[in-house]
CSV table of C-alpha atoms in Angstrom, one decimal:
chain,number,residue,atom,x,y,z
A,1,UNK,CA,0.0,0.0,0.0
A,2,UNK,CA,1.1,3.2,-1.2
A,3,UNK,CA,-0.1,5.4,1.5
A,4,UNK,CA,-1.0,5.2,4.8
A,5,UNK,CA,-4.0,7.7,5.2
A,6,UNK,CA,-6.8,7.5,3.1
A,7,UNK,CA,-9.8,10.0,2.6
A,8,UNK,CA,-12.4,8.9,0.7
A,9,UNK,CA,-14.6,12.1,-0.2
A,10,UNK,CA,-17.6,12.7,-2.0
A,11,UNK,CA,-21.4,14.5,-2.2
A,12,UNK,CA,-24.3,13.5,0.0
A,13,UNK,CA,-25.0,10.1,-1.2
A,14,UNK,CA,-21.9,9.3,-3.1
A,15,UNK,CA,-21.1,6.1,-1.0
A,16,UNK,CA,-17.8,7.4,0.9
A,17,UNK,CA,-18.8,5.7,3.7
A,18,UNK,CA,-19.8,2.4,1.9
A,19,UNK,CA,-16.7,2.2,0.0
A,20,UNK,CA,-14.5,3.2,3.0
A,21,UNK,CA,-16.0,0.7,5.6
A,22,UNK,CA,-15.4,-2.2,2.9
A,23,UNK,CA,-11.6,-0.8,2.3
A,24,UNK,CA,-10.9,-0.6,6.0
A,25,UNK,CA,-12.4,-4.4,6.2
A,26,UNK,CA,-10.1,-5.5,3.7
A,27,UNK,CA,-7.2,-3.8,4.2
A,28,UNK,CA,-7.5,-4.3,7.9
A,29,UNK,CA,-7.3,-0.3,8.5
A,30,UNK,CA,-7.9,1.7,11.1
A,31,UNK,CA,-11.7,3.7,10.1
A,32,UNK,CA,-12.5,7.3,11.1
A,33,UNK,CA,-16.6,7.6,10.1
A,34,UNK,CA,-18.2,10.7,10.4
A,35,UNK,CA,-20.5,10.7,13.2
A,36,UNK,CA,-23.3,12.8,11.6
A,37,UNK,CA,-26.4,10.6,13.3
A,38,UNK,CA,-25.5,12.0,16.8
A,39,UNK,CA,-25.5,15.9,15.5
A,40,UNK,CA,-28.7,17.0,17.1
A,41,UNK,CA,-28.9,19.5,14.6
A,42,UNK,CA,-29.0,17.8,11.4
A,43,UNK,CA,-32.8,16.9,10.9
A,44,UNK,CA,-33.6,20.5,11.9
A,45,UNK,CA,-31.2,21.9,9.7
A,46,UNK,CA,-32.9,20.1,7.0
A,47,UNK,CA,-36.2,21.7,8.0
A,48,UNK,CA,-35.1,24.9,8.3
A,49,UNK,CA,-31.4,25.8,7.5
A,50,UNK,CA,-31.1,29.3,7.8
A,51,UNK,CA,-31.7,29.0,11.6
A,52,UNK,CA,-30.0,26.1,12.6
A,53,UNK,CA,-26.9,26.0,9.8
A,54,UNK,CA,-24.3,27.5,11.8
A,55,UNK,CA,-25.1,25.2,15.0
A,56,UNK,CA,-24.7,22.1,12.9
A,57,UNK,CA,-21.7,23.7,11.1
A,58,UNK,CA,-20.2,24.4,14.6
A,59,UNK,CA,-21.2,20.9,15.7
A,60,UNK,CA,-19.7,19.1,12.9
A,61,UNK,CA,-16.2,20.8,13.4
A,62,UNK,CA,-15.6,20.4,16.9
A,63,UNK,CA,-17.1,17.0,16.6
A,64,UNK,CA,-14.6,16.0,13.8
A,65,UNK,CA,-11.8,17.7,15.8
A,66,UNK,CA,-11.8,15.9,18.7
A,67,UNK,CA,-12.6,12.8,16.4
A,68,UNK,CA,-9.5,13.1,14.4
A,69,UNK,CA,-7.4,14.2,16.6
A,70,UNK,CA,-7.6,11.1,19.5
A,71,UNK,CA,-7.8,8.8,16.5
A,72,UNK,CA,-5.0,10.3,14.5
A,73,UNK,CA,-2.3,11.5,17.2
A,74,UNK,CA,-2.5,7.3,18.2
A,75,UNK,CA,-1.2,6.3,15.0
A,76,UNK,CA,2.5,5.8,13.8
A,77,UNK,CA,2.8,7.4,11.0
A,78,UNK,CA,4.8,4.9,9.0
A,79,UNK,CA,3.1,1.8,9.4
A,80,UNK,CA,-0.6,2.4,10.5
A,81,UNK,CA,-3.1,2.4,8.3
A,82,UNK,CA,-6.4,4.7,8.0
A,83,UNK,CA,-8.7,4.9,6.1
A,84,UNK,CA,-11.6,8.0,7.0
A,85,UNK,CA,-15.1,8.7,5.0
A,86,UNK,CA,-14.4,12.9,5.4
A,87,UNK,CA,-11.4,15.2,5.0
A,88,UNK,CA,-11.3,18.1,7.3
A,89,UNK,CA,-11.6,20.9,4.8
A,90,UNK,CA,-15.1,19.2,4.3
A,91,UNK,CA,-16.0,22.1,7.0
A,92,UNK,CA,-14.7,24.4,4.9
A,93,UNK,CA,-16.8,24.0,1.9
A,94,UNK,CA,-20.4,23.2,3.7
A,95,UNK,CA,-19.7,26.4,5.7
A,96,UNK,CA,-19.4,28.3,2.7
A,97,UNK,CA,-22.5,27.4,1.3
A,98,UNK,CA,-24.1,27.5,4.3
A,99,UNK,CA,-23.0,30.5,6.3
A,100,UNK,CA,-23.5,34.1,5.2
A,101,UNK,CA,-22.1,37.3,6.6
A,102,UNK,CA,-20.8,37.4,10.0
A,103,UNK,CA,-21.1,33.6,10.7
A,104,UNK,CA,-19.2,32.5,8.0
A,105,UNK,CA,-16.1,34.6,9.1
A,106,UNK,CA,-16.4,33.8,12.9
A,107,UNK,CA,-17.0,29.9,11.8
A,108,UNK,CA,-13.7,30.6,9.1
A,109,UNK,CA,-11.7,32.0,12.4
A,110,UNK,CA,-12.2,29.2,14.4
A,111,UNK,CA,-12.2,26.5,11.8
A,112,UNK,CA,-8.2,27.7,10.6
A,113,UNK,CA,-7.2,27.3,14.3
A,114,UNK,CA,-8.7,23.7,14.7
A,115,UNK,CA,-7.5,22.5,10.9
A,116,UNK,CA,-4.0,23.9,11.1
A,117,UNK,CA,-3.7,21.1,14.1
A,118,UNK,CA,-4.8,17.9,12.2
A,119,UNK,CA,-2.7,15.8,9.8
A,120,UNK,CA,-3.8,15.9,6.0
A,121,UNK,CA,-4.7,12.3,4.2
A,122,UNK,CA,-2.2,11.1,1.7
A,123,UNK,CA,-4.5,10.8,-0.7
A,124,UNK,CA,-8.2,12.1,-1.3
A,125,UNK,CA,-10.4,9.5,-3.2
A,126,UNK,CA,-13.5,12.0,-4.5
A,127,UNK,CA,-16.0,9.9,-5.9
A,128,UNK,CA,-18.1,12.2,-8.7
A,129,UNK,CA,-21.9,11.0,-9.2
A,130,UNK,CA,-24.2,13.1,-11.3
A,131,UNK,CA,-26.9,14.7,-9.0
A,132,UNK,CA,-29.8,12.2,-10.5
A,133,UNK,CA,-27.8,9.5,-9.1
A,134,UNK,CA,-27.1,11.1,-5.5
A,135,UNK,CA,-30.7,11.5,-5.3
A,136,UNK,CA,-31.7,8.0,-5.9
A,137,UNK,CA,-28.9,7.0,-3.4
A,138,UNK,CA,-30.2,9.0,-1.0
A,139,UNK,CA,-33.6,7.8,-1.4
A,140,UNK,CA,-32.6,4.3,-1.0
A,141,UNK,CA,-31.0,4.7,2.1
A,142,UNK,CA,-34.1,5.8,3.7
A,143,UNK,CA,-32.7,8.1,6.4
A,144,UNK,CA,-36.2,10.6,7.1
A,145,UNK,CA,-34.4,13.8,7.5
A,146,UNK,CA,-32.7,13.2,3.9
A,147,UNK,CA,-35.2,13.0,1.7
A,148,UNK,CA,-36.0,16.6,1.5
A,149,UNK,CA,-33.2,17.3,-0.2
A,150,UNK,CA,-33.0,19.7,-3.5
A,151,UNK,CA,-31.2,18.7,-6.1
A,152,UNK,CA,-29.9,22.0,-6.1
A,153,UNK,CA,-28.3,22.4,-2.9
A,154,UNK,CA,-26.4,18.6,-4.7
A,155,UNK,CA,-25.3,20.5,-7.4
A,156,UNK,CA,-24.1,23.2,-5.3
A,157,UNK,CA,-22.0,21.2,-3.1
A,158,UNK,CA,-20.6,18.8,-5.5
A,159,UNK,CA,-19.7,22.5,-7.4
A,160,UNK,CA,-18.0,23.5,-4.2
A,161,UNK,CA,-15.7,20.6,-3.7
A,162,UNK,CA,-15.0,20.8,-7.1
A,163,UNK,CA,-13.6,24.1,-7.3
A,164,UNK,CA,-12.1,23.7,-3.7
A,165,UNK,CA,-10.6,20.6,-4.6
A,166,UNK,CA,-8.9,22.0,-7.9
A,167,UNK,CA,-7.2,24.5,-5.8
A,168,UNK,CA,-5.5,21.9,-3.1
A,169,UNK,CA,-2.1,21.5,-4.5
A,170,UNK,CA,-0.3,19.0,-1.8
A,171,UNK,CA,-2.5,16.6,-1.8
A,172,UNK,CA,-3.0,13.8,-4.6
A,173,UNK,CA,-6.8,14.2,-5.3
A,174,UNK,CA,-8.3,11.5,-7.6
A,175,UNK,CA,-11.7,12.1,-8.8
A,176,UNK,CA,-13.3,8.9,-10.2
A,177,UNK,CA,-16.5,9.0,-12.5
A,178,UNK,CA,-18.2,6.8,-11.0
A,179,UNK,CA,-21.3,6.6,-12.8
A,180,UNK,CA,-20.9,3.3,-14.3
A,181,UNK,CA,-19.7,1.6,-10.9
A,182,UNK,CA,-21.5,-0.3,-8.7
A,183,UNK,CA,-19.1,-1.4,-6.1
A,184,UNK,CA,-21.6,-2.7,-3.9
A,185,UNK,CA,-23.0,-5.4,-5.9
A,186,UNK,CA,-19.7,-6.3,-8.4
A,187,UNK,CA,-16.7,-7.1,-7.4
A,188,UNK,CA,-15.1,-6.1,-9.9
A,189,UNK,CA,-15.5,-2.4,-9.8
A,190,UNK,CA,-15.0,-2.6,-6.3
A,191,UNK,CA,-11.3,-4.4,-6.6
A,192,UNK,CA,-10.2,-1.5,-9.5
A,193,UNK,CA,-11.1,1.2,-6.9
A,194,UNK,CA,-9.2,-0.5,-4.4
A,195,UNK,CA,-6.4,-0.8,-7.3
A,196,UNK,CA,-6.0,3.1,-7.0
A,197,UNK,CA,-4.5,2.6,-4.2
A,198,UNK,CA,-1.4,1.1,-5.2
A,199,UNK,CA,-1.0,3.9,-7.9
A,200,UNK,CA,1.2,7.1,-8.2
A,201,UNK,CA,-0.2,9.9,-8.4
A,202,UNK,CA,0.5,13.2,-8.8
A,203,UNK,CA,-0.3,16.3,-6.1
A,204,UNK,CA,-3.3,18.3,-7.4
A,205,UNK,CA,-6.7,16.8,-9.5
A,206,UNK,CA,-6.1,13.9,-11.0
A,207,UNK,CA,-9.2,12.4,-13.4
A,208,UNK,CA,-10.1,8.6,-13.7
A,209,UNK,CA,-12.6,7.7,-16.0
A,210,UNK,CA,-12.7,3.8,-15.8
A,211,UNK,CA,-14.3,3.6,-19.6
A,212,UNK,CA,-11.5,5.3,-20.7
A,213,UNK,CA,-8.7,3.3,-18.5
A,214,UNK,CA,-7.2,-0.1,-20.0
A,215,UNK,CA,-7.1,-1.6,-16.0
A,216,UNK,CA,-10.6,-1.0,-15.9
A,217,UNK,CA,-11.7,-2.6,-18.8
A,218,UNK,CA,-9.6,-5.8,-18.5
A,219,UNK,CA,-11.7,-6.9,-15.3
């Protein structure tokens, strides 16, 4: 294995967490999940998000904070491997599309103090869904508070991390198309995404489109 911390990133409903619980199993990593269930303010957000965004905002940072940084500061940094279904700077670009005005820059203050403390992945597996798809993931999963959702608050996050993700220039960032993948139910597509992880890549946005790659199409 290539690298030793792994983020796997991605929209509401992309299947981060999916892909990096069966990674972790099989690679016998360490996994950091996001603990959005226990956020008390994430159904009422949902309801009404101009009132409770920067609570949950708030909530999600220090949560993910304290998360990271007892799981992370245990590791050895040579030889343990993690694997996590969020990236830090995640905070970063939900705030911005949730926070106006004088929330935004308080949240902004506070969120460059925490982040400057926390290790970065190696690597940043971003998997790209089109906003149809996200939906119908989303509705399958049948979590009540979800199904509300536009698809063009979708479309504006996915936007978000990818212009925030094209400017992050230290960190190999591999953006699969994963619109033909199913790596739930085959195998196969599951085994080439692992397979990324035993590539070089360079820092900055690096594309995969399985159609288009020869390892990909000899499975």
């Amino acid at each position: 294995m290539k690298y030793n911390y792994i983020t796997v990133e991605g929209c509401i409903g992309a299947g981060k967490t999916t892909l990096a619980e069966k990674l972790s199993e099989d690679l016998n990593a360490q996994i950091v999940l996001e603990r959005f269930i226990d956020n008390p303010f994430l159904a009422k957000f949902y309801q009404d998000s101009e009132h409770y965004a920067f609570p949950l905002e708030m909530t999600f940072l220090t949560d993910r904070y304290q998360q990271l940084k007892t799981l992370l500061s245990k590791r050895d940094l040579f030889t343990d491997l993690v694997i996590s279904d969020y990236f830090i700077d995640k905070c970063h670009i939900f705030a911005k599309n949730n926070l106006q005005g004088d929330e935004y820059n308080l949240y902004i203050k506070v969120y460059e103090i925490i982040s400057a403390y926390l290790p970065k992945p190696e690597i940043i597996i971003y998997l790209h869904n089109s906003i149809e798809q996200l939906l119908k993931n989303i509705a399958n999963r049948g979590r009540d508070f979800e199904q509300n959702i536009a698809p063009e608050y979708l479309q504006d996050i996915q936007g978000s991390y990818m212009n925030y993700l094209g400017h992050l220039s230290n960190i190999p960032v591999v953006i699969v198309d994963t619109h033909e993948l199913d790596f739930v139910k085959h195998i196969e597509h599951y085994n080439y995404l692992k397979s990324l992880l035993d590539r070089d890549f360079h820092t900055g946005i690096n594309m995969v489109i399985p159609s288009e790659d020869p390892a990909f199409s000899a499975r």
